[in-house]
Amino acid sequence: MSSIPDLGRRDLLKGAIAAGATLAAGAALSGCAMGGGSDDSGPKTAKGKRSADNPFGVVPNSSLELVWFKGGSPLYLADAVNPLFKRKFPKATLKQSSSERLSQTLQPRFVGGNPPDYVDNAGADALDFGALIQDGQVLDLTELYEAPSIDDPDKKVKDTLLPGAYENAITDGKPYALSYFTRAFGLWYNAQLFEKEGWEAPTTWDDFLALCKELKKAGITPYGFAGKNAADYHTTVLLASAAKIGGHEVITDIDNLEDGAWKSDAVIQAADAWAEIGAKYTSKSFKGLIHTEVQLRQNQGKLAFYPSGDWLESEQKEATTKDFTYAMMPVPSVTTADALPAHAIYATVGGGWTFIPAKAKNAPAALEYMRMIMSREGAQAFTKASGWLTTVQGGADGVELPPGMAAAQKAIDTAAKDNSLFETKIQTWYRPLSEETKGAVLQLMFEGGTGRQFAERMQKKADEIKKDSSVKKYKR
Amino acid sequence: MRHGKYPFIAGFLAAPAILYLVFVIGPYAQAFQIALTNWRGVTAHADYVGLENFSRIFQDDLFWKAMRNHGEMLLAVPLLTIVLALFFAFLLNVAGKRRAGSSSGLPGSGFYRVVFFFPQVLSIAVVGVLFQVVYRPDESGVLNGILGWFGAEPVGFLTEPGVALWAIMGVMIWSGVGFYLVLFSAGMASIPKELYEAAELEGAGRVRVFFSITLPLLRNTVQVAWVYLGIGVLDGFALVQVLSVNNGGPDGATTVVGMQVWQNAFAYYKFGYASAMGVVLFFVVMSVTALTLRLTRREQLEY
């Protein structure tokens, strides 16, 4: 595996000569992109004795190096799990560092064959996960997911997670990622306002339309999203409607780039239903606003329903007044014969790009660390500190959540019981396709588009990507 | 001293030359090379794919939309900016009452000169944010607020496909006029006073003076302005990035090549393809510049 960078460089230089590029430029590219590959073979992992309590064989006095993405918030996960690790292995050394720019910080270490043991690979500047997997730089986590869980040794780790979480860790047939964070998507509204006016969160499309009519009469824009930079928020609710009408296959077909996936009746019907909302119950001005501007208008009582993930409540903390309480409802059922129940929701369950490098020096300790992250104690500590939900079943038990998050948690729990959680992968797999949905929903919602037009536009882009041999294809 | 002169001079020249080679020529050459690969920017792998990236560009709708937008901007922005700047510069320098044989600008021209130059002092990102507020599509926007007083419906300046590009061009012109006004003022100051006196004695009016004396003698300055504005218009990335809906939208109505390069490199991680676009843009800029200089070449006027 470690010879891959060398091969790459040799090919590149051969090509450089063939292409007649200048020697200086060739050296410059290989200088910045390549670096020297190291020739040591296989991970120099420290192995200790395995036992029921120590399934990966952690050496008690070994050293574990963790690298975290540092965004705007504290390192909640590290703060929650480090004490658990220290409690079990008091003699072990925990080395940790954090960076906002993981790509620049870590790329040379991967090329040099000297990566850390655990990488919290997130943020706008994360390492390209697909590229790392292709390069053989990521450890296969099968051992972790098949190991007995901490809370119940009779259950495997993967069985203690929400349905779909394990599947979301898988790329090309193997689990590579720590599948941990959960996000619920739905329509958000002000519970206090609804209670005061005697409005109820609708579950059918007819009720939804009736309420929109009433809202409009009351001088409130019934529905809106930010066209300038967050049109993809509407993509999630449109696909949610499509999935409810036609079932999970609607989404998986889209993700697998099946022929005619976007032109399925479910997608067209969902898009038509939303086109009516766009034509009658939104404000054209939202097309030119950014998400914070639209969210502020909701806080000011000018907008009733706003589509978003469950980060909304904490994002708007500063703008939320005393008479505003966030609540989330699933997208109402479009027909009475929908394939999925009304409580089905769009949710990202796990996934993500956090991984253990294939050349980690202390992989057993990193695996054990991940097993602790996925324990109920770890999840509860994390959720308590951060207010964010995890894939761990019962991970939020006994934790007091803010009202909006509590609503999101309840929605996930209800939907998880009968397998009514769904999500699309196009944002991770085919970014140009998910970008196209933004333009397409703007057309649909603000320019008098139709469901068929939307479906044809998206199908054209999907076909284009399917035909493009330079794009790596994925299946689920 | 004569003895060590050449090494001394070479020493001074070498430092900037090396900096230029490493930080300007080097990346240029590298962009040409990366354009021939399928490099994703994050791995050790980069395979040569020949001219495949370039043939893809020719089938890329958004790239052609960007080129068409550049074309429209090339027609409108330099022309309008230069006309406005010339008009104002003439008013500020020449059009005033003539006293004792010397011409001057209209009353208060010193004040206006400063005011017109203001936009040039602001960075382009600040200008963009400013115009976000001016163009905001509901009543809280400056323009729509004014329209609201007259009972008009709010206009989506940046969201209507037919209007958005003009709205962005308006910002370019607004922020450009001040600089070219100062440039033309400097040019006008170097035109000998006697020429104006002579024209006045012959009984020429202000319009006649402008077209027969000021404009011909400013020819070189106007030519430089045209080339600068042309190059500026072929960039345009910063304003489009800050102002446009959905990064160059609606549906590519305001996109520029720079936007496409950015999108392909940093959103799709197609660095090879993005570099190929950069290479194409490089040749377009060179061609437009060469063409402008060629078309406007004429005998130097000596005065």
Short mmCIF file of N, CA, C and O in Angstrom, two decimals, chain A residues 113-199:
data_model
loop_
_atom_site.label_atom_id
_atom_site.label_comp_id
_atom_site.label_asym_id
_atom_site.label_seq_id
_atom_site.Cartn_x
_atom_site.Cartn_y
_atom_site.Cartn_z
N GLY A 113 3.58 8.86 5.76
CA GLY A 113 3.39 7.58 6.43
C GLY A 113 3.43 7.69 7.95
O GLY A 113 3.72 6.73 8.63
N ASN A 114 3.13 8.87 8.49
CA ASN A 114 3.24 9.08 9.93
C ASN A 114 1.96 9.73 10.47
O ASN A 114 1.99 10.78 11.09
N PRO A 115 0.79 9.11 10.22
CA PRO A 115 -0.47 9.76 10.63
C PRO A 115 -0.74 9.58 12.11
O PRO A 115 -0.12 8.72 12.75
N PRO A 116 -1.68 10.37 12.67
CA PRO A 116 -2.10 10.15 14.06
C PRO A 116 -2.97 8.89 14.16
O PRO A 116 -3.16 8.18 13.17
N ASP A 117 -3.50 8.61 15.35
CA ASP A 117 -4.27 7.38 15.55
C ASP A 117 -5.75 7.54 15.29
O ASP A 117 -6.47 6.57 15.08
N TYR A 118 -6.23 8.78 15.35
CA TYR A 118 -7.66 9.03 15.24
C TYR A 118 -7.83 10.42 14.64
O TYR A 118 -7.19 11.37 15.09
N VAL A 119 -8.65 10.54 13.59
CA VAL A 119 -8.85 11.85 12.97
C VAL A 119 -10.34 12.20 12.95
O VAL A 119 -11.13 11.50 12.33
N ASP A 120 -10.68 13.27 13.65
CA ASP A 120 -12.04 13.80 13.65
C ASP A 120 -12.17 14.67 12.40
O ASP A 120 -12.04 15.88 12.45
N ASN A 121 -12.39 14.00 11.28
CA ASN A 121 -12.24 14.66 9.97
C ASN A 121 -13.53 15.38 9.61
O ASN A 121 -14.45 14.80 9.05
N ALA A 122 -13.61 16.66 9.92
CA ALA A 122 -14.84 17.42 9.65
C ALA A 122 -14.49 18.84 9.27
O ALA A 122 -13.31 19.20 9.19
N GLY A 123 -15.51 19.64 9.02
CA GLY A 123 -15.29 21.04 8.69
C GLY A 123 -15.14 21.27 7.21
O GLY A 123 -15.09 20.33 6.40
N ALA A 124 -15.09 22.55 6.85
CA ALA A 124 -15.04 22.92 5.43
C ALA A 124 -13.72 22.50 4.80
O ALA A 124 -13.61 22.34 3.59
N ASP A 125 -12.70 22.30 5.62
CA ASP A 125 -11.40 21.97 5.08
C ASP A 125 -10.97 20.56 5.45
O ASP A 125 -9.80 20.29 5.70
N ALA A 126 -11.94 19.65 5.49
CA ALA A 126 -11.65 18.26 5.85
C ALA A 126 -10.86 17.58 4.73
O ALA A 126 -10.89 18.00 3.59
N LEU A 127 -10.17 16.52 5.11
CA LEU A 127 -9.48 15.70 4.12
C LEU A 127 -10.52 15.00 3.25
O LEU A 127 -11.54 14.55 3.76
N ASP A 128 -10.27 14.89 1.96
CA ASP A 128 -11.21 14.22 1.06
C ASP A 128 -11.25 12.73 1.40
O ASP A 128 -10.31 11.98 1.15
N PHE A 129 -12.38 12.31 1.99
CA PHE A 129 -12.49 10.96 2.54
C PHE A 129 -12.39 9.89 1.45
O PHE A 129 -11.71 8.89 1.60
N GLY A 130 -13.10 10.14 0.34
CA GLY A 130 -13.08 9.18 -0.76
C GLY A 130 -11.66 8.98 -1.29
O GLY A 130 -11.24 7.85 -1.57
N ALA A 131 -10.93 10.06 -1.42
CA ALA A 131 -9.57 9.98 -1.93
C ALA A 131 -8.69 9.19 -0.98
O ALA A 131 -7.86 8.37 -1.40
N LEU A 132 -8.85 9.40 0.33
CA LEU A 132 -8.06 8.67 1.33
C LEU A 132 -8.35 7.18 1.26
O LEU A 132 -7.45 6.35 1.34
N ILE A 133 -9.64 6.84 1.11
CA ILE A 133 -10.01 5.42 1.04
C ILE A 133 -9.38 4.80 -0.21
O ILE A 133 -8.79 3.72 -0.15
N GLN A 134 -9.48 5.51 -1.32
CA GLN A 134 -8.88 5.00 -2.56
C GLN A 134 -7.38 4.76 -2.40
O GLN A 134 -6.81 3.88 -3.00
N ASP A 135 -6.75 5.58 -1.59
CA ASP A 135 -5.32 5.47 -1.37
C ASP A 135 -4.95 4.42 -0.33
O ASP A 135 -3.79 4.24 -0.02
N GLY A 136 -5.94 3.75 0.25
CA GLY A 136 -5.67 2.75 1.28
C GLY A 136 -5.18 3.34 2.57
O GLY A 136 -4.44 2.70 3.32
N GLN A 137 -5.58 4.57 2.88
CA GLN A 137 -5.09 5.26 4.08
C GLN A 137 -6.03 5.11 5.27
O GLN A 137 -5.74 5.62 6.34
N VAL A 138 -7.18 4.44 5.07
CA VAL A 138 -8.19 4.39 6.12
C VAL A 138 -8.36 2.97 6.62
O VAL A 138 -8.47 2.03 5.83
N LEU A 139 -8.39 2.80 7.94
CA LEU A 139 -8.54 1.48 8.54
C LEU A 139 -9.98 0.97 8.38
O LEU A 139 -10.92 1.72 8.63
N ASP A 140 -10.11 -0.28 8.02
CA ASP A 140 -11.40 -0.95 7.96
C ASP A 140 -11.90 -1.14 9.40
O ASP A 140 -11.21 -1.75 10.22
N LEU A 141 -13.09 -0.62 9.71
CA LEU A 141 -13.58 -0.64 11.09
C LEU A 141 -14.50 -1.83 11.39
O LEU A 141 -15.22 -1.81 12.38
N THR A 142 -14.46 -2.86 10.54
CA THR A 142 -15.31 -4.03 10.76
C THR A 142 -15.12 -4.57 12.18
O THR A 142 -16.09 -4.88 12.88
N GLU A 143 -13.86 -4.63 12.62
CA GLU A 143 -13.53 -5.15 13.95
C GLU A 143 -14.29 -4.40 15.05
O GLU A 143 -14.78 -4.98 16.00
N LEU A 144 -14.38 -3.06 14.87
CA LEU A 144 -15.09 -2.24 15.86
C LEU A 144 -16.58 -2.54 15.87
O LEU A 144 -17.17 -2.82 16.91
N TYR A 145 -17.18 -2.52 14.68
CA TYR A 145 -18.64 -2.67 14.63
C TYR A 145 -19.09 -4.07 15.00
O TYR A 145 -20.21 -4.28 15.44
N GLU A 146 -18.20 -5.07 14.84
CA GLU A 146 -18.55 -6.45 15.19
C GLU A 146 -18.22 -6.78 16.64
O GLU A 146 -18.59 -7.84 17.14
N ALA A 147 -17.49 -5.89 17.32
CA ALA A 147 -17.08 -6.17 18.69
C ALA A 147 -18.29 -6.07 19.63
O ALA A 147 -19.27 -5.41 19.32
N PRO A 148 -18.20 -6.75 20.80
CA PRO A 148 -19.31 -6.62 21.77
C PRO A 148 -19.38 -5.18 22.28
O PRO A 148 -18.36 -4.53 22.46
N SER A 149 -20.59 -4.69 22.48
CA SER A 149 -20.74 -3.31 22.94
C SER A 149 -20.43 -3.22 24.42
O SER A 149 -20.46 -4.22 25.14
N ILE A 150 -20.13 -2.02 24.88
CA ILE A 150 -19.77 -1.82 26.28
C ILE A 150 -20.99 -2.02 27.18
O ILE A 150 -20.90 -2.63 28.24
N ASP A 151 -22.16 -1.53 26.74
CA ASP A 151 -23.34 -1.57 27.60
C ASP A 151 -23.96 -2.97 27.68
O ASP A 151 -24.51 -3.33 28.69
N ASP A 152 -23.85 -3.73 26.61
CA ASP A 152 -24.44 -5.06 26.59
C ASP A 152 -23.54 -5.99 25.79
O ASP A 152 -23.61 -6.02 24.56
N PRO A 153 -22.70 -6.78 26.49
CA PRO A 153 -21.71 -7.62 25.79
C PRO A 153 -22.35 -8.63 24.83
O PRO A 153 -21.66 -9.15 23.96
N ASP A 154 -23.66 -8.89 24.99
CA ASP A 154 -24.30 -9.82 24.07
C ASP A 154 -24.66 -9.16 22.75
O ASP A 154 -25.06 -9.84 21.81
N LYS A 155 -24.58 -7.84 22.71
CA LYS A 155 -24.92 -7.11 21.49
C LYS A 155 -23.66 -6.57 20.84
O LYS A 155 -22.75 -6.08 21.52
N LYS A 156 -23.61 -6.68 19.51
CA LYS A 156 -22.49 -6.07 18.81
C LYS A 156 -22.65 -4.55 18.79
O LYS A 156 -23.76 -4.04 18.86
N VAL A 157 -21.53 -3.86 18.66
CA VAL A 157 -21.58 -2.40 18.63
C VAL A 157 -22.56 -1.91 17.57
O VAL A 157 -23.36 -1.01 17.81
N LYS A 158 -22.52 -2.53 16.40
CA LYS A 158 -23.36 -2.02 15.31
C LYS A 158 -24.85 -2.18 15.62
O LYS A 158 -25.68 -1.44 15.08
N ASP A 159 -25.19 -3.11 16.51
CA ASP A 159 -26.61 -3.32 16.84
C ASP A 159 -27.11 -2.40 17.94
O ASP A 159 -28.29 -2.41 18.27
N THR A 160 -26.19 -1.62 18.55
CA THR A 160 -26.64 -0.68 19.57
C THR A 160 -26.93 0.69 18.96
O THR A 160 -27.29 1.62 19.67
N LEU A 161 -26.76 0.80 17.64
CA LEU A 161 -26.95 2.10 16.98
C LEU A 161 -28.32 2.17 16.34
O LEU A 161 -28.99 1.15 16.15
N LEU A 162 -28.74 3.37 15.99
CA LEU A 162 -30.00 3.56 15.28
C LEU A 162 -29.95 2.84 13.94
O LEU A 162 -28.88 2.69 13.35
N PRO A 163 -31.12 2.37 13.46
CA PRO A 163 -31.12 1.70 12.16
C PRO A 163 -30.56 2.61 11.08
O PRO A 163 -30.88 3.79 11.03
N GLY A 164 -29.70 2.08 10.25
CA GLY A 164 -29.13 2.87 9.17
C GLY A 164 -27.76 3.45 9.49
O GLY A 164 -26.99 3.78 8.60
N ALA A 165 -27.44 3.53 10.80
CA ALA A 165 -26.16 4.17 11.17
C ALA A 165 -24.99 3.33 10.67
O ALA A 165 -24.02 3.86 10.11
N TYR A 166 -25.08 2.00 10.87
CA TYR A 166 -23.98 1.15 10.43
C TYR A 166 -23.83 1.21 8.90
O TYR A 166 -22.73 1.36 8.38
N GLU A 167 -24.95 1.13 8.21
CA GLU A 167 -24.92 1.18 6.74
C GLU A 167 -24.27 2.49 6.27
O GLU A 167 -23.58 2.52 5.25
N ASN A 168 -24.50 3.56 7.00
CA ASN A 168 -23.94 4.85 6.60
C ASN A 168 -22.44 4.97 6.84
O ASN A 168 -21.81 5.92 6.39
N ALA A 169 -21.88 4.01 7.57
CA ALA A 169 -20.43 4.02 7.78
C ALA A 169 -19.71 3.39 6.60
O ALA A 169 -18.50 3.47 6.48
N ILE A 170 -20.48 2.73 5.72
CA ILE A 170 -19.89 1.88 4.69
C ILE A 170 -19.60 2.65 3.40
O ILE A 170 -20.43 3.40 2.91
N THR A 171 -18.41 2.49 2.90
CA THR A 171 -18.05 2.95 1.56
C THR A 171 -17.44 1.77 0.83
O THR A 171 -16.55 1.11 1.38
N ASP A 172 -17.88 1.51 -0.37
CA ASP A 172 -17.34 0.39 -1.15
C ASP A 172 -17.34 -0.92 -0.36
O ASP A 172 -16.38 -1.68 -0.38
N GLY A 173 -18.41 -1.16 0.38
CA GLY A 173 -18.57 -2.46 1.03
C GLY A 173 -17.94 -2.61 2.40
O GLY A 173 -18.11 -3.64 3.05
N LYS A 174 -17.15 -1.63 2.84
CA LYS A 174 -16.54 -1.77 4.16
C LYS A 174 -16.83 -0.54 5.02
O LYS A 174 -16.87 0.57 4.51
N PRO A 175 -17.02 -0.77 6.34
CA PRO A 175 -17.24 0.40 7.21
C PRO A 175 -15.91 1.10 7.49
O PRO A 175 -14.99 0.50 8.03
N TYR A 176 -15.81 2.35 7.09
CA TYR A 176 -14.58 3.10 7.31
C TYR A 176 -14.76 4.26 8.30
O TYR A 176 -13.79 4.77 8.82
N ALA A 177 -16.02 4.68 8.49
CA ALA A 177 -16.24 5.90 9.26
C ALA A 177 -16.86 5.62 10.62
O ALA A 177 -17.60 4.65 10.79
N LEU A 178 -16.58 6.50 11.58
CA LEU A 178 -17.30 6.51 12.84
C LEU A 178 -18.66 7.16 12.57
O LEU A 178 -18.75 8.34 12.32
N SER A 179 -19.70 6.34 12.60
CA SER A 179 -21.02 6.81 12.19
C SER A 179 -21.76 7.29 13.42
O SER A 179 -22.34 6.50 14.14
N TYR A 180 -21.72 8.60 13.69
CA TYR A 180 -22.09 9.02 15.04
C TYR A 180 -23.12 10.13 15.16
O TYR A 180 -24.03 10.06 15.98
N PHE A 181 -22.98 11.18 14.35
CA PHE A 181 -23.84 12.34 14.58
C PHE A 181 -25.16 12.19 13.84
O PHE A 181 -25.21 11.70 12.72
N THR A 182 -26.25 12.65 14.48
CA THR A 182 -27.58 12.52 13.91
C THR A 182 -28.20 13.90 13.73
O THR A 182 -28.10 14.75 14.60
N ARG A 183 -28.81 14.10 12.58
CA ARG A 183 -29.50 15.36 12.31
C ARG A 183 -30.89 15.08 11.78
O ARG A 183 -31.04 14.34 10.81
N ALA A 184 -31.89 15.66 12.41
CA ALA A 184 -33.25 15.51 11.91
C ALA A 184 -33.61 16.74 11.08
O ALA A 184 -33.26 17.86 11.44
N PHE A 185 -34.28 16.52 9.95
CA PHE A 185 -34.74 17.63 9.10
C PHE A 185 -36.26 17.65 9.08
O PHE A 185 -36.90 16.60 8.99
N GLY A 186 -36.82 18.84 9.14
CA GLY A 186 -38.27 18.95 9.06
C GLY A 186 -38.67 20.39 8.89
O GLY A 186 -37.86 21.24 8.51
N LEU A 187 -39.94 20.66 9.16
CA LEU A 187 -40.45 22.02 9.07
C LEU A 187 -40.53 22.59 10.48
O LEU A 187 -41.14 21.99 11.38
N TRP A 188 -39.93 23.76 10.68
CA TRP A 188 -39.85 24.37 12.01
C TRP A 188 -40.85 25.50 12.12
O TRP A 188 -41.08 26.23 11.15
N TYR A 189 -41.45 25.62 13.30
CA TYR A 189 -42.42 26.68 13.52
C TYR A 189 -42.38 27.12 14.97
O TYR A 189 -41.70 26.50 15.80
N ASN A 190 -43.10 28.18 15.27
CA ASN A 190 -43.14 28.72 16.62
C ASN A 190 -44.30 28.09 17.39
O ASN A 190 -45.47 28.42 17.17
N ALA A 191 -43.97 27.17 18.30
CA ALA A 191 -45.01 26.43 19.03
C ALA A 191 -45.93 27.37 19.81
O ALA A 191 -47.14 27.16 19.87
N GLN A 192 -45.34 28.43 20.40
CA GLN A 192 -46.16 29.35 21.20
C GLN A 192 -47.21 30.07 20.35
O GLN A 192 -48.34 30.23 20.75
N LEU A 193 -46.77 30.50 19.16
CA LEU A 193 -47.69 31.20 18.26
C LEU A 193 -48.83 30.28 17.86
O LEU A 193 -50.01 30.66 17.87
N PHE A 194 -48.47 29.04 17.51
CA PHE A 194 -49.49 28.09 17.06
C PHE A 194 -50.49 27.81 18.17
O PHE A 194 -51.70 27.71 17.94
N GLU A 195 -49.97 27.70 19.40
CA GLU A 195 -50.85 27.41 20.52
C GLU A 195 -51.81 28.58 20.77
O GLU A 195 -53.01 28.41 20.96
N LYS A 196 -51.24 29.80 20.71
CA LYS A 196 -52.03 31.00 20.96
C LYS A 196 -53.16 31.14 19.95
O LYS A 196 -54.28 31.51 20.29
N GLU A 197 -52.86 30.83 18.68
CA GLU A 197 -53.84 31.02 17.63
C GLU A 197 -54.73 29.80 17.42
O GLU A 197 -55.61 29.81 16.57
N GLY A 198 -54.43 28.73 18.16
CA GLY A 198 -55.22 27.52 18.01
C GLY A 198 -54.92 26.76 16.72
O GLY A 198 -55.75 25.99 16.24
N TRP A 199 -53.72 26.96 16.15
CA TRP A 199 -53.35 26.21 14.95
C TRP A 199 -52.69 24.91 15.36
O TRP A 199 -52.00 24.83 16.37
#
